Amino acid sequence: MVEVLELSGSGEGPDAARAAGVLERGGLVLLPELPFALSEAERTFLDPAVLAPKTKNVSYDPGTGAVGGTSAQGKAREGLGRMMARYAAFATALLERLAPGYAQALQVRRTSLRPGAVDTRVLSPRKDDRRLHVDAFPASPVQGRRILRVFTNVNPHRQARVWNIGEDDFETLAERLGPAALKPRTLSPWLMERLRITRGRRTDYDAAMLALHDGIKLDDAYQAQAPRRRMAFPPGMSWVVYTDGALHAALEGQHALEQTFLMPVSAMEDEARSPLRILERRAGRALT
Ligand SMILES: [Fe+2]
């Protein structure tokens, strides 16, 4: 069973001490009373017209302040960047309350605004996030670090964001990977970095996670039969999940903000539960 911990207010209180454990076991932490308030001017950024052609997300890099994926220029672009910087700070503060032990180790990565509806076009199964999957980044190797994400539904029309959460835990998912997916790779990671196909070296861990992501998404029988639970996240709700460990699919919804963090497994309360350590136990060797 997927664990779901619901916290009142902005996530203070005694139950918050359970949050890291729930997340590390593949569960979700929900904050139904933690909206991200937008100013009148910021509400205009919810219009999908803010997107650059052929993009799905406005992205913000908290490290450099760069805003991408948008057609907005000048003052509007600056305002968009400020809103997203504020969301990055909001998400960081939330994790500092929920998991103080993570605070020193969290690496703040991309902030994204998803103004459009969950894509209902026919996509290739590999790209279709309506199919159950665990996250793995083809172009940005994580090299064993966890992917921890904070989401907030900022829909102005009472529309919930709807996910399926798979009931299989990561240990069960990992059993899908045969020895071929876990065997050492030699030249190609170096070459992919040199050719700038990847930002940073793709480790054996990254390769195994991509194989798992694709294997799950392309398995029609598994997609049809996997035990799952449908969850709705109404406007004004924030939620937190390790998306590399928890099986999920985005089904419906429009207008979400999302903040990605990477974190070394050594900062977890129990790193033995990390995808890295689970896959390493299966491989019988280090994967980074
Ligand atoms: Fe995902």
mmCIF file of C-alpha atoms and ligand atoms in Angstrom:
data_model
loop_
_atom_site.group_PDB
_atom_site.id
_atom_site.type_symbol
_atom_site.label_atom_id
_atom_site.label_comp_id
_atom_site.label_asym_id
_atom_site.label_seq_id
_atom_site.Cartn_x
_atom_site.Cartn_y
_atom_site.Cartn_z
ATOM 1 C CA MET A 1 0.000 0.000 0.000
ATOM 2 C CA VAL A 2 1.161 3.494 -0.830
ATOM 3 C CA GLU A 3 1.425 5.577 2.319
ATOM 4 C CA VAL A 4 -0.216 8.988 2.240
ATOM 5 C CA LEU A 5 0.472 11.480 5.018
ATOM 6 C CA GLU A 6 -1.814 14.483 5.133
ATOM 7 C CA LEU A 7 -0.543 17.477 7.066
ATOM 8 C CA SER A 8 -2.562 20.480 8.146
ATOM 9 C CA GLY A 9 -1.537 24.096 7.697
ATOM 10 C CA SER A 10 1.870 24.629 6.191
ATOM 11 C CA GLY A 11 3.303 21.386 7.544
ATOM 12 C CA GLU A 12 4.343 22.223 11.081
ATOM 13 C CA GLY A 13 3.200 20.083 13.979
ATOM 14 C CA PRO A 14 4.162 16.693 15.373
ATOM 15 C CA ASP A 15 3.084 14.636 12.331
ATOM 16 C CA ALA A 16 5.658 16.407 10.170
ATOM 17 C CA ALA A 17 8.340 14.290 11.866
ATOM 18 C CA ARG A 18 6.936 11.291 9.959
ATOM 19 C CA ALA A 19 7.220 12.982 6.561
ATOM 20 C CA ALA A 20 10.749 11.892 5.598
ATOM 21 C CA GLY A 21 9.995 8.264 6.494
ATOM 22 C CA VAL A 22 6.788 8.269 4.450
ATOM 23 C CA LEU A 23 8.569 9.807 1.445
ATOM 24 C CA GLU A 24 11.474 7.374 1.667
ATOM 25 C CA ARG A 25 9.067 4.424 1.695
ATOM 26 C CA GLY A 26 7.620 5.691 -1.591
ATOM 27 C CA GLY A 27 4.667 7.554 -0.099
ATOM 28 C CA LEU A 28 3.198 11.001 -0.625
ATOM 29 C CA VAL A 29 2.950 13.934 1.734
ATOM 30 C CA LEU A 30 -0.105 16.097 1.077
ATOM 31 C CA LEU A 31 -0.655 19.644 2.302
ATOM 32 C CA PRO A 32 -4.264 20.458 1.436
ATOM 33 C CA GLU A 33 -4.072 23.855 3.120
ATOM 34 C CA LEU A 34 -0.855 25.067 1.547
ATOM 35 C CA PRO A 35 -1.709 27.136 -1.541
ATOM 36 C CA PHE A 36 0.777 29.244 -3.452
ATOM 37 C CA ALA A 37 -0.873 32.638 -3.742
ATOM 38 C CA LEU A 38 -0.543 34.515 -7.019
ATOM 39 C CA SER A 39 -0.938 38.251 -7.421
ATOM 40 C CA GLU A 40 -3.372 39.647 -9.973
ATOM 41 C CA ALA A 41 -0.493 40.260 -12.399
ATOM 42 C CA GLU A 42 0.924 36.775 -11.852
ATOM 43 C CA ARG A 43 -2.389 35.165 -12.689
ATOM 44 C CA THR A 44 -1.883 36.214 -16.312
ATOM 45 C CA PHE A 45 1.053 33.744 -16.414
ATOM 46 C CA LEU A 46 -1.425 30.870 -16.107
ATOM 47 C CA ASP A 47 -2.505 31.480 -19.699
ATOM 48 C CA PRO A 48 -0.857 28.835 -21.916
ATOM 49 C CA ALA A 49 -0.036 31.712 -24.306
ATOM 50 C CA VAL A 50 2.898 32.381 -21.963
ATOM 51 C CA LEU A 51 4.593 29.301 -23.425
ATOM 52 C CA ALA A 52 7.076 29.506 -26.261
ATOM 53 C CA PRO A 53 5.972 27.517 -29.336
ATOM 54 C CA LYS A 54 6.290 23.743 -28.892
ATOM 55 C CA THR A 55 7.080 23.893 -25.180
ATOM 56 C CA LYS A 56 5.062 22.444 -22.309
ATOM 57 C CA ASN A 57 6.699 24.114 -19.333
ATOM 58 C CA VAL A 58 8.085 27.464 -18.410
ATOM 59 C CA SER A 59 11.321 26.663 -16.635
ATOM 60 C CA TYR A 60 13.372 28.654 -14.188
ATOM 61 C CA ASP A 61 16.887 27.941 -13.031
ATOM 62 C CA PRO A 62 17.220 29.123 -9.423
ATOM 63 C CA GLY A 63 21.015 28.948 -9.797
ATOM 64 C CA THR A 64 21.271 31.469 -12.624
ATOM 65 C CA GLY A 65 17.869 33.176 -12.621
ATOM 66 C CA ALA A 66 17.370 32.211 -16.279
ATOM 67 C CA VAL A 67 13.770 31.794 -17.480
ATOM 68 C CA GLY A 68 13.120 29.478 -20.427
ATOM 69 C CA GLY A 69 10.236 28.036 -22.403
ATOM 70 C CA THR A 70 8.330 31.293 -22.556
ATOM 71 C CA SER A 71 7.475 33.850 -25.192
ATOM 72 C CA ALA A 72 7.168 36.581 -22.528
ATOM 73 C CA GLN A 73 9.618 39.436 -22.888
ATOM 74 C CA GLY A 74 10.729 42.466 -20.900
ATOM 75 C CA LYS A 75 8.786 43.254 -17.733
ATOM 76 C CA ALA A 76 6.525 40.208 -18.115
ATOM 77 C CA ARG A 77 9.495 37.883 -18.334
ATOM 78 C CA GLU A 78 11.027 39.466 -15.244
ATOM 79 C CA GLY A 79 7.750 39.086 -13.361
ATOM 80 C CA LEU A 80 7.548 35.451 -14.392
ATOM 81 C CA GLY A 81 11.079 34.872 -13.116
ATOM 82 C CA ARG A 82 10.250 36.543 -9.805
ATOM 83 C CA MET A 83 7.151 34.397 -9.355
ATOM 84 C CA MET A 84 9.111 31.235 -10.034
ATOM 85 C CA ALA A 85 11.938 32.288 -7.723
ATOM 86 C CA ARG A 86 9.305 32.791 -5.042
ATOM 87 C CA TYR A 87 7.979 29.286 -5.695
ATOM 88 C CA ALA A 88 11.498 27.838 -5.424
ATOM 89 C CA ALA A 89 11.821 29.532 -2.018
ATOM 90 C CA PHE A 90 8.334 28.310 -1.004
ATOM 91 C CA ALA A 91 9.199 24.708 -1.897
ATOM 92 C CA THR A 92 12.590 24.893 -0.178
ATOM 93 C CA ALA A 93 11.040 26.272 3.007
ATOM 94 C CA LEU A 94 8.432 23.496 2.934
ATOM 95 C CA LEU A 95 11.077 20.767 2.762
ATOM 96 C CA GLU A 96 13.062 22.444 5.537
ATOM 97 C CA ARG A 97 9.980 22.125 7.751
ATOM 98 C CA LEU A 98 9.126 18.571 6.698
ATOM 99 C CA ALA A 99 12.596 17.093 6.600
ATOM 100 C CA PRO A 100 15.115 19.279 8.462
ATOM 101 C CA GLY A 101 17.659 16.493 8.080
ATOM 102 C CA TYR A 102 17.636 17.005 4.305
ATOM 103 C CA ALA A 103 18.191 20.762 4.393
ATOM 104 C CA GLN A 104 21.979 20.805 4.095
ATOM 105 C CA ALA A 105 22.042 18.224 1.303
ATOM 106 C CA LEU A 106 19.220 19.403 -0.981
ATOM 107 C CA GLN A 107 20.302 20.657 -4.382
ATOM 108 C CA VAL A 108 17.769 23.034 -5.878
ATOM 109 C CA ARG A 109 17.215 22.300 -9.562
ATOM 110 C CA ARG A 110 14.635 23.393 -12.135
ATOM 111 C CA THR A 111 11.405 25.155 -11.211
ATOM 112 C CA SER A 112 8.593 24.587 -13.683
ATOM 113 C CA LEU A 113 5.251 26.172 -14.425
ATOM 114 C CA ARG A 114 2.867 23.940 -16.341
ATOM 115 C CA PRO A 115 0.196 26.293 -17.655
ATOM 116 C CA GLY A 116 -1.267 23.860 -20.181
ATOM 117 C CA ALA A 117 -3.544 20.899 -19.582
ATOM 118 C CA VAL A 118 -2.002 17.469 -19.072
ATOM 119 C CA ASP A 119 -1.211 16.364 -22.581
ATOM 120 C CA THR A 120 -4.021 14.283 -24.009
ATOM 121 C CA ARG A 121 -2.587 14.019 -27.495
ATOM 122 C CA VAL A 122 -1.382 10.675 -28.703
ATOM 123 C CA LEU A 123 2.258 10.580 -27.706
ATOM 124 C CA SER A 124 4.844 7.882 -28.075
ATOM 125 C CA PRO A 125 4.411 5.575 -25.081
ATOM 126 C CA ARG A 126 7.904 6.473 -23.866
ATOM 127 C CA LYS A 127 6.982 10.152 -23.598
ATOM 128 C CA ASP A 128 3.440 9.626 -22.337
ATOM 129 C CA ASP A 129 3.368 10.618 -18.665
ATOM 130 C CA ARG A 130 -0.219 9.376 -18.402
ATOM 131 C CA ARG A 131 1.397 5.954 -18.251
ATOM 132 C CA LEU A 132 2.735 4.759 -14.912
ATOM 133 C CA HIS A 133 6.451 5.447 -14.554
ATOM 134 C CA VAL A 134 9.266 6.441 -12.253
ATOM 135 C CA ASP A 135 11.193 9.548 -13.278
ATOM 136 C CA ALA A 136 14.564 9.283 -15.009
ATOM 137 C CA PHE A 137 16.196 12.159 -16.910
ATOM 138 C CA PRO A 138 17.728 11.187 -20.278
ATOM 139 C CA ALA A 139 19.768 14.388 -20.712
ATOM 140 C CA SER A 140 20.620 15.238 -17.090
ATOM 141 C CA PRO A 141 22.145 12.262 -15.294
ATOM 142 C CA VAL A 142 21.486 12.295 -11.538
ATOM 143 C CA GLN A 143 24.391 9.893 -10.808
ATOM 144 C CA GLY A 144 22.583 8.147 -7.969
ATOM 145 C CA ARG A 145 20.995 11.178 -6.337
ATOM 146 C CA ARG A 146 17.304 11.128 -5.401
ATOM 147 C CA ILE A 147 14.722 13.177 -7.336
ATOM 148 C CA LEU A 148 12.464 14.878 -4.797
ATOM 149 C CA ARG A 149 9.665 17.066 -6.137
ATOM 150 C CA VAL A 150 7.238 19.575 -4.670
ATOM 151 C CA PHE A 151 4.033 20.349 -6.609
ATOM 152 C CA THR A 152 1.268 22.892 -6.076
ATOM 153 C CA ASN A 153 -2.019 23.050 -7.939
ATOM 154 C CA VAL A 154 -2.604 26.718 -8.827
ATOM 155 C CA ASN A 155 -5.651 26.131 -11.020
ATOM 156 C CA PRO A 156 -8.015 29.145 -10.760
ATOM 157 C CA HIS A 157 -11.137 27.177 -11.780
ATOM 158 C CA ARG A 158 -11.389 24.530 -9.041
ATOM 159 C CA GLN A 159 -9.976 21.867 -11.311
ATOM 160 C CA ALA A 160 -8.083 19.120 -9.526
ATOM 161 C CA ARG A 161 -4.863 17.606 -10.801
ATOM 162 C CA VAL A 162 -5.345 13.855 -11.020
ATOM 163 C CA TRP A 163 -2.670 11.184 -10.766
ATOM 164 C CA ASN A 164 -2.544 7.461 -10.584
ATOM 165 C CA ILE A 165 -0.142 6.134 -7.989
ATOM 166 C CA GLY A 166 1.083 2.591 -8.542
ATOM 167 C CA GLU A 167 0.976 0.252 -5.561
ATOM 168 C CA ASP A 168 4.163 -1.645 -6.473
ATOM 169 C CA ASP A 169 7.113 -0.443 -4.418
ATOM 170 C CA PHE A 170 10.547 0.172 -5.909
ATOM 171 C CA GLU A 171 11.903 -3.151 -4.681
ATOM 172 C CA THR A 172 9.173 -4.876 -6.737
ATOM 173 C CA LEU A 173 9.780 -2.654 -9.775
ATOM 174 C CA ALA A 174 13.515 -3.357 -9.614
ATOM 175 C CA GLU A 175 12.832 -7.062 -10.094
ATOM 176 C CA ARG A 176 11.858 -6.199 -13.657
ATOM 177 C CA LEU A 177 15.455 -5.341 -14.535
ATOM 178 C CA GLY A 178 17.437 -8.264 -15.878
ATOM 179 C CA PRO A 179 21.229 -8.611 -15.681
ATOM 180 C CA ALA A 180 21.706 -6.870 -19.057
ATOM 181 C CA ALA A 181 20.313 -3.594 -17.713
ATOM 182 C CA LEU A 182 22.672 -3.728 -14.728
ATOM 183 C CA LYS A 183 25.902 -4.665 -16.437
ATOM 184 C CA PRO A 184 28.800 -2.192 -16.690
ATOM 185 C CA ARG A 185 29.006 0.190 -19.629
ATOM 186 C CA THR A 186 32.337 1.539 -20.795
ATOM 187 C CA LEU A 187 32.900 4.005 -23.612
ATOM 188 C CA SER A 188 29.445 5.387 -24.298
ATOM 189 C CA PRO A 189 28.862 7.489 -21.123
ATOM 190 C CA TRP A 190 32.070 9.369 -21.806
ATOM 191 C CA LEU A 191 31.164 9.789 -25.450
ATOM 192 C CA MET A 192 27.657 11.050 -24.672
ATOM 193 C CA GLU A 193 29.107 13.670 -22.377
ATOM 194 C CA ARG A 194 31.706 14.700 -24.953
ATOM 195 C CA LEU A 195 29.038 14.956 -27.644
ATOM 196 C CA ARG A 196 26.871 16.912 -25.198
ATOM 197 C CA ILE A 197 24.025 14.430 -25.437
ATOM 198 C CA THR A 198 24.071 14.456 -21.659
ATOM 199 C CA ARG A 199 24.963 17.184 -19.166
ATOM 200 C CA GLY A 200 27.450 15.288 -17.015
ATOM 201 C CA ARG A 201 28.388 11.638 -17.148
ATOM 202 C CA ARG A 202 25.604 9.072 -17.473
ATOM 203 C CA THR A 203 26.402 6.469 -14.827
ATOM 204 C CA ASP A 204 25.329 2.823 -14.798
ATOM 205 C CA TYR A 205 22.690 3.911 -12.300
ATOM 206 C CA ASP A 206 21.252 6.446 -14.778
ATOM 207 C CA ALA A 207 21.247 3.837 -17.535
ATOM 208 C CA ALA A 208 19.433 1.332 -15.302
ATOM 209 C CA MET A 209 16.832 3.934 -14.295
ATOM 210 C CA LEU A 210 16.185 4.860 -17.944
ATOM 211 C CA ALA A 211 15.799 1.177 -18.772
ATOM 212 C CA LEU A 212 13.325 0.829 -15.913
ATOM 213 C CA HIS A 213 11.395 3.959 -16.960
ATOM 214 C CA ASP A 214 11.110 2.747 -20.550
ATOM 215 C CA GLY A 215 10.446 -0.871 -19.602
ATOM 216 C CA ILE A 216 7.501 0.082 -17.411
ATOM 217 C CA LYS A 217 6.036 2.595 -19.868
ATOM 218 C CA LEU A 218 6.300 0.248 -22.849
ATOM 219 C CA ASP A 219 4.779 -2.750 -21.059
ATOM 220 C CA ASP A 220 1.124 -2.613 -22.156
ATOM 221 C CA ALA A 221 0.122 -5.572 -20.000
ATOM 222 C CA TYR A 222 1.666 -4.003 -16.906
ATOM 223 C CA GLN A 223 0.067 -0.634 -17.683
ATOM 224 C CA ALA A 224 -3.319 -2.327 -17.941
ATOM 225 C CA GLN A 225 -3.032 -4.477 -14.839
ATOM 226 C CA ALA A 226 -0.722 -2.782 -12.341
ATOM 227 C CA PRO A 227 -2.480 -2.085 -9.040
ATOM 228 C CA ARG A 228 -2.989 1.630 -8.666
ATOM 229 C CA ARG A 229 -4.807 4.270 -6.737
ATOM 230 C CA ARG A 230 -6.337 7.372 -8.277
ATOM 231 C CA MET A 231 -5.575 10.556 -6.377
ATOM 232 C CA ALA A 232 -6.943 14.060 -6.866
ATOM 233 C CA PHE A 233 -4.999 17.150 -5.809
ATOM 234 C CA PRO A 234 -7.411 20.084 -5.625
ATOM 235 C CA PRO A 235 -6.388 23.717 -6.156
ATOM 236 C CA GLY A 236 -4.614 25.099 -3.109
ATOM 237 C CA MET A 237 -2.971 21.771 -2.328
ATOM 238 C CA SER A 238 0.764 21.136 -2.329
ATOM 239 C CA TRP A 239 2.279 17.662 -2.347
ATOM 240 C CA VAL A 240 5.708 16.113 -2.097
ATOM 241 C CA VAL A 241 7.019 12.843 -3.506
ATOM 242 C CA TYR A 242 10.229 11.114 -4.538
ATOM 243 C CA THR A 243 9.294 10.699 -8.198
ATOM 244 C CA ASP A 244 12.238 8.377 -8.905
ATOM 245 C CA GLY A 245 10.903 5.842 -6.424
ATOM 246 C CA ALA A 246 7.118 6.205 -6.459
ATOM 247 C CA LEU A 247 5.269 4.898 -9.497
ATOM 248 C CA HIS A 248 3.031 7.678 -10.832
ATOM 249 C CA ALA A 249 1.073 8.902 -13.860
ATOM 250 C CA ALA A 250 -0.373 12.376 -14.484
ATOM 251 C CA LEU A 251 -3.884 11.971 -15.874
ATOM 252 C CA GLU A 252 -5.634 15.327 -15.773
ATOM 253 C CA GLY A 253 -5.261 18.874 -14.654
ATOM 254 C CA GLN A 254 -4.033 22.277 -15.652
ATOM 255 C CA HIS A 255 -1.877 24.900 -13.945
ATOM 256 C CA ALA A 256 0.718 23.439 -11.640
ATOM 257 C CA LEU A 257 3.981 24.667 -10.256
ATOM 258 C CA GLU A 258 6.719 22.188 -9.554
ATOM 259 C CA GLN A 259 10.137 22.361 -7.939
ATOM 260 C CA THR A 260 12.763 19.656 -8.443
ATOM 261 C CA PHE A 261 15.465 18.873 -5.900
ATOM 262 C CA LEU A 262 18.278 16.377 -6.145
ATOM 263 C CA MET A 263 19.686 14.848 -2.992
ATOM 264 C CA PRO A 264 22.557 12.444 -2.290
ATOM 265 C CA VAL A 265 21.241 9.218 -0.756
ATOM 266 C CA SER A 266 23.556 9.713 2.239
ATOM 267 C CA ALA A 267 21.172 12.426 3.496
ATOM 268 C CA MET A 268 18.225 10.015 3.687
ATOM 269 C CA GLU A 269 17.073 8.633 7.035
ATOM 270 C CA ASP A 270 17.496 5.173 5.510
ATOM 271 C CA GLU A 271 19.513 5.142 2.316
ATOM 272 C CA ALA A 272 18.995 1.383 1.959
ATOM 273 C CA ARG A 273 15.540 2.312 0.620
ATOM 274 C CA SER A 274 16.942 4.450 -2.208
ATOM 275 C CA PRO A 275 16.659 3.230 -5.810
ATOM 276 C CA LEU A 276 20.473 3.446 -5.963
ATOM 277 C CA ARG A 277 21.047 1.035 -3.088
ATOM 278 C CA ILE A 278 18.212 -1.285 -4.163
ATOM 279 C CA LEU A 279 19.629 -1.545 -7.690
ATOM 280 C CA GLU A 280 23.157 -1.959 -6.339
ATOM 281 C CA ARG A 281 22.026 -4.893 -4.206
ATOM 282 C CA ARG A 282 20.595 -6.494 -7.333
ATOM 283 C CA ALA A 283 23.700 -5.748 -9.406
ATOM 284 C CA GLY A 284 26.076 -6.838 -6.655
ATOM 285 C CA ARG A 285 28.283 -3.819 -7.272
ATOM 286 C CA ALA A 286 28.430 -0.025 -7.156
ATOM 287 C CA LEU A 287 26.519 1.709 -9.983
ATOM 288 C CA THR A 288 27.934 5.250 -9.766
HETATM 289 FE FE FE B 1 6.930 11.752 -13.756
#
